[in-house]
Short mmCIF file of C-alpha atoms and ligand atoms in Angstrom, two decimals:
data_model
loop_
_atom_site.label_atom_id
_atom_site.label_comp_id
_atom_site.label_asym_id
_atom_site.label_seq_id
_atom_site.Cartn_x
_atom_site.Cartn_y
_atom_site.Cartn_z
CA MET F 16 81.35 97.83 74.24
CA ASP F 17 78.29 95.59 74.40
CA ARG F 18 80.52 92.61 73.55
CA LEU F 19 82.78 93.50 76.51
CA ALA F 20 79.83 93.58 78.96
CA ASP F 21 78.48 90.35 77.47
CA ASP F 22 81.83 88.58 77.82
CA LEU F 23 82.12 89.78 81.42
CA ALA F 24 78.56 88.57 82.13
CA ALA F 25 79.45 85.17 80.69
CA ALA F 26 82.46 85.03 83.02
CA ILE F 27 80.90 86.13 86.33
CA GLY F 28 77.12 86.16 85.80
CA THR F 29 74.81 88.80 84.36
CA GLU F 30 73.61 89.91 87.79
CA HIS F 31 77.17 90.90 88.68
CA VAL F 32 77.75 93.18 85.69
CA LEU F 33 76.05 96.53 86.06
CA THR F 34 75.40 98.65 82.97
CA ASP F 35 72.43 100.73 84.15
CA PRO F 36 73.77 104.35 84.61
CA ASP F 37 71.62 104.81 87.74
CA LEU F 38 73.14 101.70 89.34
CA MET F 39 76.65 102.71 88.26
CA ALA F 40 76.41 106.30 89.53
CA GLY F 41 77.51 105.40 93.08
CA TYR F 42 80.66 103.84 91.65
CA THR F 43 81.60 106.48 89.10
CA THR F 44 81.52 109.52 91.37
CA ASP F 45 84.10 109.75 94.14
CA TRP F 46 83.40 110.40 97.83
CA THR F 47 84.26 114.11 97.58
CA ARG F 48 82.10 114.65 94.41
CA ARG F 49 85.13 116.35 92.82
CA TYR F 50 85.93 113.48 90.45
CA ARG F 51 83.59 111.63 88.10
CA GLY F 52 84.17 109.20 85.28
CA ASP F 53 82.43 106.99 82.79
CA ALA F 54 82.50 103.24 82.92
CA VAL F 55 81.37 100.73 80.28
CA CYS F 56 80.13 98.65 83.20
CA VAL F 57 80.79 97.74 86.80
CA ALA F 58 81.98 94.16 87.27
CA ARG F 59 81.52 92.61 90.69
CA PRO F 60 83.50 89.34 90.78
CA GLY F 61 82.93 87.11 93.85
CA THR F 62 86.11 85.05 93.90
CA THR F 63 89.80 85.45 93.03
CA ALA F 64 89.29 83.21 89.97
CA GLN F 65 86.49 85.52 88.81
CA VAL F 66 88.74 88.57 89.28
CA ALA F 67 91.31 86.83 87.04
CA ASP F 68 88.53 86.10 84.47
CA VAL F 69 87.50 89.81 84.48
CA VAL F 70 91.11 90.92 84.00
CA ARG F 71 91.59 88.45 81.12
CA VAL F 72 88.40 89.54 79.38
CA CYS F 73 89.40 93.19 79.73
CA ALA F 74 92.90 92.50 78.43
CA ARG F 75 91.37 90.76 75.39
CA HIS F 76 89.22 93.80 74.72
CA ARG F 77 92.07 96.18 75.65
CA ALA F 78 89.68 97.80 78.11
CA PRO F 79 91.16 99.78 81.06
CA ILE F 80 90.37 98.38 84.52
CA VAL F 81 89.75 100.58 87.58
CA PRO F 82 89.80 98.61 90.81
CA GLN F 83 87.51 99.94 93.50
CA GLY F 84 86.88 98.94 97.10
CA GLY F 85 84.75 101.16 99.33
CA ASN F 86 85.15 104.25 97.10
CA THR F 87 86.22 106.35 100.11
CA GLY F 88 89.52 107.39 98.54
CA LEU F 89 90.08 111.16 98.51
CA VAL F 90 92.32 111.61 95.47
CA GLY F 91 90.07 110.45 92.67
CA GLY F 92 91.94 107.16 92.23
CA ALA F 93 88.99 104.76 92.28
CA VAL F 94 86.79 106.37 89.62
CA PRO F 95 87.59 105.96 85.89
CA ALA F 96 89.54 108.72 84.21
CA GLY F 97 88.23 107.47 80.83
CA ALA F 98 85.79 104.73 79.80
CA GLY F 99 86.75 101.33 81.12
CA VAL F 100 85.57 98.63 83.43
CA LEU F 101 85.15 99.43 87.08
CA LEU F 102 86.13 96.29 88.99
CA SER F 103 84.43 96.35 92.37
CA THR F 104 86.08 94.12 95.00
CA ARG F 105 83.20 94.40 97.47
CA ARG F 106 82.11 90.75 96.97
CA LEU F 107 85.56 89.39 97.95
CA ARG F 108 84.45 88.66 101.47
CA ARG F 109 86.75 85.90 102.68
CA LEU F 110 87.40 86.23 106.40
CA ASP F 111 89.39 83.31 107.86
CA PRO F 112 89.37 82.34 111.56
CA VAL F 113 91.87 84.43 113.53
CA ASP F 114 95.22 82.71 114.02
CA THR F 115 95.68 83.62 117.67
CA LEU F 116 99.01 81.79 117.95
CA ALA F 117 100.63 83.92 115.26
CA ALA F 118 98.36 86.94 115.85
CA GLN F 119 97.41 87.08 112.20
CA VAL F 120 94.36 86.87 109.99
CA THR F 121 93.65 86.43 106.29
CA ALA F 122 90.96 88.77 104.94
CA GLY F 123 89.41 89.24 101.51
CA ALA F 124 89.91 92.56 99.70
CA GLY F 125 86.22 93.52 100.08
CA VAL F 126 86.02 93.15 103.89
CA THR F 127 85.63 96.55 105.52
CA ILE F 128 87.98 97.75 108.18
CA ALA F 129 85.04 97.88 110.67
CA GLU F 130 84.19 94.21 109.88
CA LEU F 131 87.85 93.28 110.34
CA HIS F 132 87.97 95.06 113.71
CA ALA F 133 84.88 93.24 114.92
CA HIS F 134 86.21 89.84 113.73
CA VAL F 135 89.66 90.13 115.35
CA GLY F 136 88.29 91.98 118.40
CA ALA F 137 86.19 88.90 119.22
CA ALA F 138 89.52 87.01 119.56
CA GLY F 139 90.98 89.69 121.85
CA LEU F 140 93.23 91.08 119.13
CA GLU F 141 93.40 94.40 117.34
CA TYR F 142 94.22 95.56 113.79
CA GLY F 143 96.52 98.58 113.75
CA ILE F 144 94.64 100.70 111.18
CA SER F 145 91.67 102.79 112.26
CA LEU F 146 90.09 105.56 110.23
CA ALA F 147 86.82 107.42 110.15
CA SER F 148 85.86 105.73 106.89
CA ARG F 149 86.09 102.30 108.59
CA ASP F 150 82.46 101.31 107.76
CA SER F 151 83.15 101.45 103.97
CA ALA F 152 86.93 101.42 103.41
CA THR F 153 88.13 97.98 102.53
CA VAL F 154 91.14 95.80 103.22
CA GLY F 155 92.07 95.99 99.51
CA GLY F 156 91.61 99.74 99.26
CA THR F 157 93.59 100.48 102.38
CA ILE F 158 96.44 98.28 101.08
CA ALA F 159 96.34 99.89 97.63
CA THR F 160 96.57 103.39 99.21
CA ASN F 161 98.79 102.35 102.12
CA ALA F 162 96.25 104.07 104.37
CA GLY F 163 97.34 105.70 107.58
CA GLY F 164 94.77 106.96 110.03
CA LEU F 165 94.26 107.55 113.68
CA HIS F 166 96.72 105.05 115.18
CA THR F 167 99.65 105.53 112.81
CA ILE F 168 101.63 107.23 115.56
CA ARG F 169 101.69 103.95 117.49
CA TYR F 170 101.34 101.13 114.94
CA GLY F 171 102.48 102.63 111.63
CA GLY F 172 100.57 102.66 108.34
CA THR F 173 99.08 99.76 106.40
CA ARG F 174 102.44 98.62 105.10
CA ALA F 175 103.47 97.87 108.67
CA GLN F 176 100.48 95.54 109.06
CA LEU F 177 100.99 93.60 105.87
CA LEU F 178 102.55 90.12 105.85
CA GLY F 179 101.49 89.00 102.42
CA VAL F 180 98.87 89.41 99.67
CA GLU F 181 97.00 87.49 97.05
CA ALA F 182 96.61 89.51 93.88
CA VAL F 183 95.66 89.23 90.23
CA LEU F 184 98.22 90.76 87.85
CA ALA F 185 97.44 92.48 84.55
CA ASP F 186 97.87 89.26 82.54
CA GLY F 187 95.32 87.43 84.71
CA SER F 188 97.93 85.45 86.66
CA VAL F 189 97.50 85.09 90.43
CA ILE F 190 100.24 85.64 92.94
CA ALA F 191 99.54 84.44 96.51
CA ARG F 192 101.64 84.63 99.65
CA LEU F 193 99.25 84.23 102.57
CA GLY F 194 101.27 81.77 104.69
CA GLY F 195 102.11 84.43 107.23
CA VAL F 196 105.72 83.35 107.82
CA PRO F 197 107.19 86.52 109.32
CA ALA F 198 110.79 85.35 108.88
CA ASP F 199 110.93 85.19 105.08
CA ASN F 200 113.80 86.66 103.14
CA THR F 201 113.33 85.17 99.69
CA GLY F 202 113.62 88.10 97.31
CA TYR F 203 111.36 90.99 96.38
CA ASP F 204 108.48 91.63 98.79
CA LEU F 205 105.62 91.85 96.35
CA ALA F 206 103.05 92.60 99.07
CA GLN F 207 105.00 95.71 100.05
CA LEU F 208 105.29 96.70 96.40
CA LEU F 209 101.53 96.45 95.96
CA ALA F 210 100.98 98.52 99.10
CA GLY F 211 100.53 102.13 97.90
CA SER F 212 100.38 101.09 94.21
CA GLU F 213 96.84 102.47 93.93
CA GLY F 214 95.56 99.79 91.64
CA THR F 215 98.30 100.21 89.02
CA LEU F 216 100.23 96.98 89.61
CA GLY F 217 97.55 94.41 90.35
CA VAL F 218 94.18 93.82 91.95
CA VAL F 219 94.59 92.78 95.57
CA THR F 220 92.11 89.99 96.31
CA ALA F 221 93.16 89.02 99.91
CA ALA F 222 95.78 89.80 102.47
CA ARG F 223 97.55 88.28 105.43
CA LEU F 224 97.52 90.88 108.21
CA ARG F 225 99.48 91.31 111.40
CA LEU F 226 97.43 91.74 114.58
CA ARG F 227 98.36 92.73 118.15
CA PRO F 228 96.83 92.20 121.60
CA ALA F 229 93.96 94.62 122.11
CA GLU F 230 95.19 97.49 124.31
CA PRO F 231 92.75 98.81 126.89
CA HIS F 232 91.76 102.46 126.69
CA ALA F 233 93.34 104.47 129.47
CA VAL F 234 92.49 108.14 128.85
CA THR F 235 91.43 110.57 126.13
CA VAL F 236 92.24 114.26 126.49
CA LEU F 237 90.91 117.18 124.47
CA ALA F 238 92.88 120.37 125.16
CA GLY F 239 92.09 123.85 123.92
CA LEU F 240 95.27 125.63 122.69
CA ASP F 241 96.43 128.68 120.78
CA GLY F 242 97.90 126.97 117.78
CA VAL F 243 99.81 124.13 116.21
CA GLY F 244 103.08 125.04 117.93
CA THR F 245 101.68 124.59 121.44
CA ALA F 246 99.94 121.38 120.29
CA VAL F 247 103.29 119.95 119.20
CA THR F 248 104.92 120.95 122.53
CA LEU F 249 102.03 119.52 124.59
CA LEU F 250 102.12 116.29 122.61
CA ALA F 251 105.86 115.95 123.35
CA GLU F 252 105.15 116.28 127.06
CA ILE F 253 102.38 113.71 126.96
CA ARG F 254 104.60 111.25 125.01
CA ALA F 255 107.41 111.72 127.51
CA ARG F 256 105.12 110.70 130.37
CA ALA F 257 102.83 108.14 128.84
CA PRO F 258 104.39 105.43 126.68
CA GLY F 259 101.06 104.33 125.16
CA VAL F 260 99.99 107.37 123.09
CA ARG F 261 98.09 105.79 120.21
CA ALA F 262 96.47 108.85 118.71
CA ALA F 263 97.37 112.52 118.60
CA GLU F 264 94.98 114.55 116.47
CA TYR F 265 94.71 118.26 115.76
CA PHE F 266 91.89 120.48 114.69
CA GLU F 267 91.04 124.19 114.66
CA ALA F 268 88.15 126.56 115.31
CA ALA F 269 87.04 126.70 111.65
CA GLY F 270 86.62 122.89 111.49
CA LEU F 271 84.97 122.71 114.88
CA THR F 272 82.42 125.30 113.78
CA LEU F 273 81.51 123.23 110.70
CA VAL F 274 81.29 120.02 112.72
CA ARG F 275 79.02 121.65 115.28
CA GLU F 276 76.79 123.16 112.56
CA HIS F 277 76.59 119.78 110.79
CA THR F 278 76.06 117.61 113.85
CA GLY F 279 74.41 119.83 116.42
CA LEU F 280 77.01 118.81 118.99
CA PRO F 281 77.53 121.18 121.96
CA ALA F 282 80.82 123.04 122.48
CA PRO F 283 83.43 120.59 123.76
CA LEU F 284 84.98 123.05 126.26
CA PRO F 285 83.64 125.99 128.32
CA ARG F 286 85.61 128.44 126.19
CA ALA F 287 86.48 128.59 122.47
CA TYR F 288 90.08 128.19 121.34
CA PRO F 289 91.91 128.64 118.01
CA ALA F 290 93.20 125.07 118.12
CA TYR F 291 92.67 121.73 119.80
CA LEU F 292 94.77 118.62 120.52
CA LEU F 293 92.99 115.30 120.98
CA ALA F 294 95.27 112.69 122.49
CA GLU F 295 94.44 109.09 123.37
CA VAL F 296 96.57 106.92 125.61
CA ALA F 297 96.21 103.18 125.70
CA GLY F 298 97.40 100.76 128.34
CA PRO F 299 96.93 100.22 132.03
CA ALA F 300 94.89 102.80 133.99
CA ASP F 301 98.07 104.18 135.60
CA HIS F 302 98.93 105.68 132.25
CA ALA F 303 96.09 108.13 132.86
CA GLU F 304 97.60 109.06 136.23
CA ARG F 305 100.89 109.80 134.60
CA LEU F 306 99.24 112.61 132.66
CA ALA F 307 97.96 114.26 135.84
CA GLY F 308 100.97 116.46 136.34
CA ILE F 309 101.05 117.97 132.86
CA PRO F 310 100.18 121.67 132.98
CA LEU F 311 97.55 122.08 130.29
CA PRO F 312 97.75 125.57 128.70
CA GLY F 313 93.95 126.02 128.42
CA ASP F 314 90.82 124.08 129.26
CA ALA F 315 90.83 120.35 128.83
CA ALA F 316 88.20 117.63 128.79
CA VAL F 317 89.35 114.25 130.02
CA ALA F 318 87.53 110.94 129.37
CA LEU F 319 88.44 107.80 131.26
CA ASP F 320 85.77 105.58 129.80
CA LEU F 321 84.86 104.55 126.24
CA PRO F 322 81.59 106.47 125.87
CA GLY F 323 83.27 109.62 127.13
CA SER F 324 86.16 109.05 124.74
CA ALA F 325 83.81 108.48 121.77
CA ALA F 326 82.05 111.76 122.58
CA LEU F 327 85.36 113.63 122.36
CA TRP F 328 86.40 111.76 119.19
CA ALA F 329 83.23 112.82 117.40
CA TYR F 330 84.57 116.38 117.20
CA ARG F 331 87.60 115.13 115.25
CA GLU F 332 86.16 112.16 113.30
CA ARG F 333 83.25 114.10 111.86
CA HIS F 334 85.38 116.77 110.17
CA THR F 335 85.41 115.12 106.74
CA GLU F 336 81.66 114.72 106.44
CA ALA F 337 81.00 118.21 107.85
CA ILE F 338 83.37 119.78 105.31
CA SER F 339 81.81 117.88 102.43
CA ALA F 340 78.35 118.93 103.60
CA ALA F 341 79.48 122.58 103.20
CA GLY F 342 80.79 122.16 99.63
CA VAL F 343 83.19 120.29 97.36
CA PRO F 344 86.56 120.73 99.03
CA HIS F 345 90.07 120.91 97.66
CA LYS F 346 91.69 118.27 99.90
CA LEU F 347 95.41 118.46 100.40
CA ASP F 348 97.04 115.88 102.67
CA ILE F 349 100.56 116.95 103.53
CA ALA F 350 103.22 116.14 106.13
CA VAL F 351 106.34 117.91 107.28
CA PRO F 352 108.93 117.27 110.02
CA LEU F 353 107.33 118.10 113.39
CA ALA F 354 109.85 120.86 113.98
CA ARG F 355 108.54 122.71 110.89
CA LEU F 356 104.83 122.16 111.40
CA ALA F 357 104.15 125.52 113.11
CA ALA F 358 106.06 127.48 110.45
CA LEU F 359 104.24 125.63 107.68
CA ARG F 360 100.87 126.29 109.31
CA GLY F 361 101.82 129.98 109.54
CA ALA F 362 102.53 130.14 105.80
CA LEU F 363 99.39 128.31 104.64
CA GLY F 364 96.90 131.17 104.91
CA ASP F 365 98.90 133.51 102.65
CA ALA F 366 99.58 130.74 100.12
CA VAL F 367 95.88 129.76 99.87
CA ARG F 368 94.75 133.41 99.59
CA ALA F 369 97.32 134.21 96.94
CA ALA F 370 96.30 131.22 94.86
CA SER F 371 92.55 131.88 95.06
CA ALA F 372 90.94 133.81 92.19
CA PRO F 373 90.26 137.40 93.37
CA SER F 374 86.89 137.32 91.61
CA GLY F 375 85.78 134.13 93.40
CA PRO F 376 84.42 133.62 96.92
CA PRO F 377 87.01 134.11 99.71
CA PRO F 378 88.54 130.69 100.49
CA LEU F 379 87.61 128.98 103.77
CA MET F 380 90.53 126.90 104.97
CA ILE F 381 89.96 124.05 107.43
CA VAL F 382 93.08 122.43 108.81
CA PHE F 383 93.14 119.26 110.90
CA GLY F 384 94.98 115.93 110.97
CA HIS F 385 97.32 113.44 112.50
CA ILE F 386 99.70 115.82 114.22
CA GLY F 387 101.67 113.01 115.85
CA VAL F 388 103.12 112.11 112.43
CA GLY F 389 103.34 115.69 111.18
CA ASN F 390 100.32 115.20 108.91
CA LEU F 391 97.94 118.09 108.26
CA HIS F 392 94.83 117.79 106.13
CA VAL F 393 94.40 121.15 104.44
CA ASN F 394 90.82 121.53 103.14
CA VAL F 395 89.86 124.58 101.13
CA LEU F 396 86.27 125.49 100.35
CA GLY F 397 85.41 128.20 97.84
CA PRO F 398 87.63 127.89 94.72
CA ASP F 399 86.07 126.10 91.77
CA PRO F 400 86.59 122.34 92.09
CA ALA F 401 88.25 122.33 88.63
CA ASP F 402 90.76 125.02 89.63
CA GLN F 403 94.11 123.46 90.60
CA ALA F 404 95.84 126.69 91.70
CA VAL F 405 95.19 126.23 95.41
CA ASP F 406 96.14 122.59 95.26
CA GLU F 407 99.48 123.37 93.62
CA ALA F 408 100.24 126.19 96.02
CA VAL F 409 99.73 124.06 99.10
CA LEU F 410 101.65 121.10 97.72
CA ARG F 411 104.53 123.33 96.65
CA LEU F 412 104.64 124.77 100.15
CA ALA F 413 104.79 121.30 101.72
CA ALA F 414 107.64 120.34 99.46
CA ALA F 415 109.47 123.62 100.22
CA TYR F 416 109.29 122.78 103.90
CA GLY F 417 110.89 119.39 103.25
CA GLY F 418 107.63 117.51 103.49
CA SER F 419 105.37 115.07 101.63
CA ILE F 420 102.65 116.08 99.17
CA SER F 421 100.75 112.98 100.22
CA ALA F 422 101.00 111.82 103.77
CA GLU F 423 98.40 109.03 103.54
CA HIS F 424 95.79 109.49 100.81
CA GLY F 425 98.04 108.71 97.81
CA ILE F 426 98.52 110.47 94.47
CA GLY F 427 95.44 109.18 92.61
CA ARG F 428 94.34 111.45 89.83
CA ALA F 429 94.46 114.61 91.94
CA LYS F 430 98.19 114.94 92.49
CA VAL F 431 99.75 113.42 89.31
CA PRO F 432 101.22 116.75 88.12
CA SER F 433 102.78 117.34 91.59
CA LEU F 434 104.49 113.98 92.01
CA ARG F 435 107.70 115.55 90.69
CA LEU F 436 107.77 117.83 93.75
CA ASN F 437 108.64 114.83 95.89
CA ARG F 438 110.11 112.27 93.54
CA SER F 439 113.17 112.67 91.34
CA PRO F 440 113.05 111.92 87.59
CA GLN F 441 115.12 108.79 88.36
CA GLU F 442 112.63 107.56 90.92
CA ILE F 443 109.66 108.23 88.66
CA ALA F 444 111.47 106.39 85.85
CA ALA F 445 112.06 103.42 88.14
CA MET F 446 108.43 103.34 89.19
CA ARG F 447 107.33 103.53 85.58
CA ALA F 448 109.65 100.66 84.67
CA ILE F 449 108.07 98.48 87.35
CA ARG F 450 104.62 99.37 86.13
CA THR F 451 105.50 98.67 82.49
CA ALA F 452 107.07 95.32 83.37
CA LEU F 453 103.95 94.17 85.21
CA ASP F 454 101.37 95.79 82.94
CA PRO F 455 102.92 96.47 79.51
CA ALA F 456 99.60 97.54 77.95
CA GLY F 457 98.88 99.94 80.81
CA LEU F 458 95.41 98.56 81.46
CA LEU F 459 95.37 98.81 85.25
CA ASN F 460 94.13 102.17 86.51
CA PRO F 461 95.55 104.34 83.70
CA GLY F 462 96.03 108.05 84.62
CA ILE F 463 96.69 107.25 88.24
CA LEU F 464 100.13 108.04 89.74
CA PHE F 465 101.56 108.87 86.30
CA THR F 466 100.16 110.42 83.14
P1 FAD B 19 88.84 103.00 97.15
O1 FAD B 19 88.52 104.44 97.43
O2 FAD B 19 87.79 102.19 96.53
O3 FAD B 19 90.16 102.96 96.24
C1 FAD B 19 91.32 103.70 96.59
C2 FAD B 19 92.45 103.36 95.60
O4 FAD B 19 92.82 101.98 95.77
C3 FAD B 19 92.08 103.52 94.18
O5 FAD B 19 93.21 103.91 93.42
C4 FAD B 19 91.68 102.09 93.74
O6 FAD B 19 91.87 101.88 92.37
C5 FAD B 19 92.60 101.23 94.57
N1 FAD B 19 92.06 99.95 95.00
C6 FAD B 19 90.95 99.76 95.78
N2 FAD B 19 90.77 98.45 96.02
C7 FAD B 19 91.80 97.79 95.38
C8 FAD B 19 92.23 96.42 95.29
N3 FAD B 19 91.55 95.46 95.88
N4 FAD B 19 93.32 96.13 94.57
C9 FAD B 19 94.02 97.14 93.95
N5 FAD B 19 93.71 98.44 94.03
C10 FAD B 19 92.60 98.76 94.74
N6 FAD B 19 92.70 107.67 104.57
C11 FAD B 19 93.75 107.53 105.41
O7 FAD B 19 94.80 107.10 104.99
N7 FAD B 19 93.62 107.85 106.74
C12 FAD B 19 92.51 108.33 107.27
O8 FAD B 19 92.44 108.66 108.46
C13 FAD B 19 91.34 108.46 106.42
N8 FAD B 19 90.15 108.88 106.89
C14 FAD B 19 89.11 109.01 106.04
C15 FAD B 19 87.90 109.46 106.58
C16 FAD B 19 86.79 109.58 105.74
C17 FAD B 19 85.48 110.06 106.34
C18 FAD B 19 86.94 109.31 104.35
C19 FAD B 19 85.77 109.45 103.43
C20 FAD B 19 88.13 108.87 103.83
C21 FAD B 19 89.21 108.76 104.69
N9 FAD B 19 90.46 108.29 104.21
C22 FAD B 19 91.51 108.11 105.05
C23 FAD B 19 90.62 107.93 102.77
C24 FAD B 19 90.20 106.51 102.39
O9 FAD B 19 89.29 105.97 103.35
C25 FAD B 19 91.42 105.60 102.29
O10 FAD B 19 92.22 105.98 101.25
C26 FAD B 19 91.09 104.11 102.10
O11 FAD B 19 92.28 103.41 102.11
C27 FAD B 19 90.35 103.84 100.79
O12 FAD B 19 89.79 102.55 100.85
P2 FAD B 19 88.65 102.07 99.86
O13 FAD B 19 88.38 100.65 100.04
O14 FAD B 19 87.51 103.00 99.97
O15 FAD B 19 89.37 102.27 98.46
C1 MLT B 20 90.95 111.96 108.25
O1 MLT B 20 92.01 111.90 108.87
O2 MLT B 20 89.91 112.17 108.84
C2 MLT B 20 90.99 111.74 106.80
O3 MLT B 20 92.22 111.49 106.25
C3 MLT B 20 89.95 112.27 105.96
C4 MLT B 20 90.20 113.69 105.42
O4 MLT B 20 91.35 114.06 105.15
O5 MLT B 20 89.20 114.37 105.22
ZN1 ZN B 21 93.72 111.41 107.76
#
């Protein structure tokens, strides 16, 4: 093991190979604190060539490699399942000038989404992915997880933003397609294959990303409602009137209580409600006027300016940290067709209660998410973090309602046993065949996606 760290230090510099357990701790525990792992060392290459060197050294030593960006993933995919080398991409900080003619930019894997927003925003353009982890989540990590987020309803997930990637494969070879030619029909699209591959097919080192003209904020509405069914109906009315809905988020009383306890924020509306819809419309100011005629079923707060909008968004965006401050959550990220969302929500309580150990604390369920794309984040506090029963019950329910067991977070380590609920044996075999072809020794992120 010492030889491995020494060889890595020779390749990328001693100061970029961490072996001190205290320094490694922030890399080997995941954001939720539910998953931990051991690493021989953390390697922090600063260039694509150095990433290739790290991969070659690891291959020579037959050492598993766990790529990691901002370590904000929520399915345990970025922390080692066994001993290996944690390859941090945070020093891959290339950020090219914005190509305003093509509305594209090339960014290194370690650039954070917030840094990318600031860079392209200065050129009057916008990147389609926005998520509450933006200050830490990286370009490479969001590609590897095919991250969704707050604007998926309007711009799609990360795959829809991706024009090409540069990546290091398991044999140390580099593939690069950063030219940004949108009309390109020359065989397999390797960038799209790497999107959502969760570090199992290659280490993304840079990407060519699609941008769009920045859309002005028109209006943000927070409406108090009686449940997910009325939220879906209200959203349909808003979308029918305002073409520029770019976020439609849902949360409930349990989550709002935790957020308010954690942040000290005041109540958002004069009265309390079981459920809330937060919708943001972009575009010209008249889009706000178009909403005026919609009969809101309860109270609503309306923000026409950015500070007012940010104040409303805090109630939604601070859910994840507030939940984690209250304990180590079971985080299930599911999606079903919109028409089935209310029925699924109705069935969740019984499923979670039935799966919780009778001797344990009563489960606290916090449900929120990207309702516009049928995506609910089901968080359960109480059951032991090592107990998988609640996780399996919720994922089985999502599959039974014709939905996805992972709307946006990926499979990681957390959902490996449940992949078969959504993917046929033939599909899993095809995915395995691709992985084996690109990484015959199985060195890249073993234990993620498949056993
Ligand atoms: P990491 O956590 O470091 O890694 C995630 C996975 O990608 C791992 O499997 C890792 O091995 C792999 N990986 C990382 N970098 C590379 C690379 N360069 N090449 C190959 N593989 C790599 N997710 C959403 O989809 N939508 C949300 O709205 C959202 N909101 C969040 C809010 C909060 C507060 C938090 C904490 C998380 C949220 N997430 C959300 C989850 C998380 O931010 C995303 O999954 C994000 O894409 C992870 O990026 P990262 O750089 O932190 O990746
Ligand atoms: C979000 O939408 O805020 C995230 O996906 C994070 C979470 O699920 O906690
Ligand atoms: Zn989310």
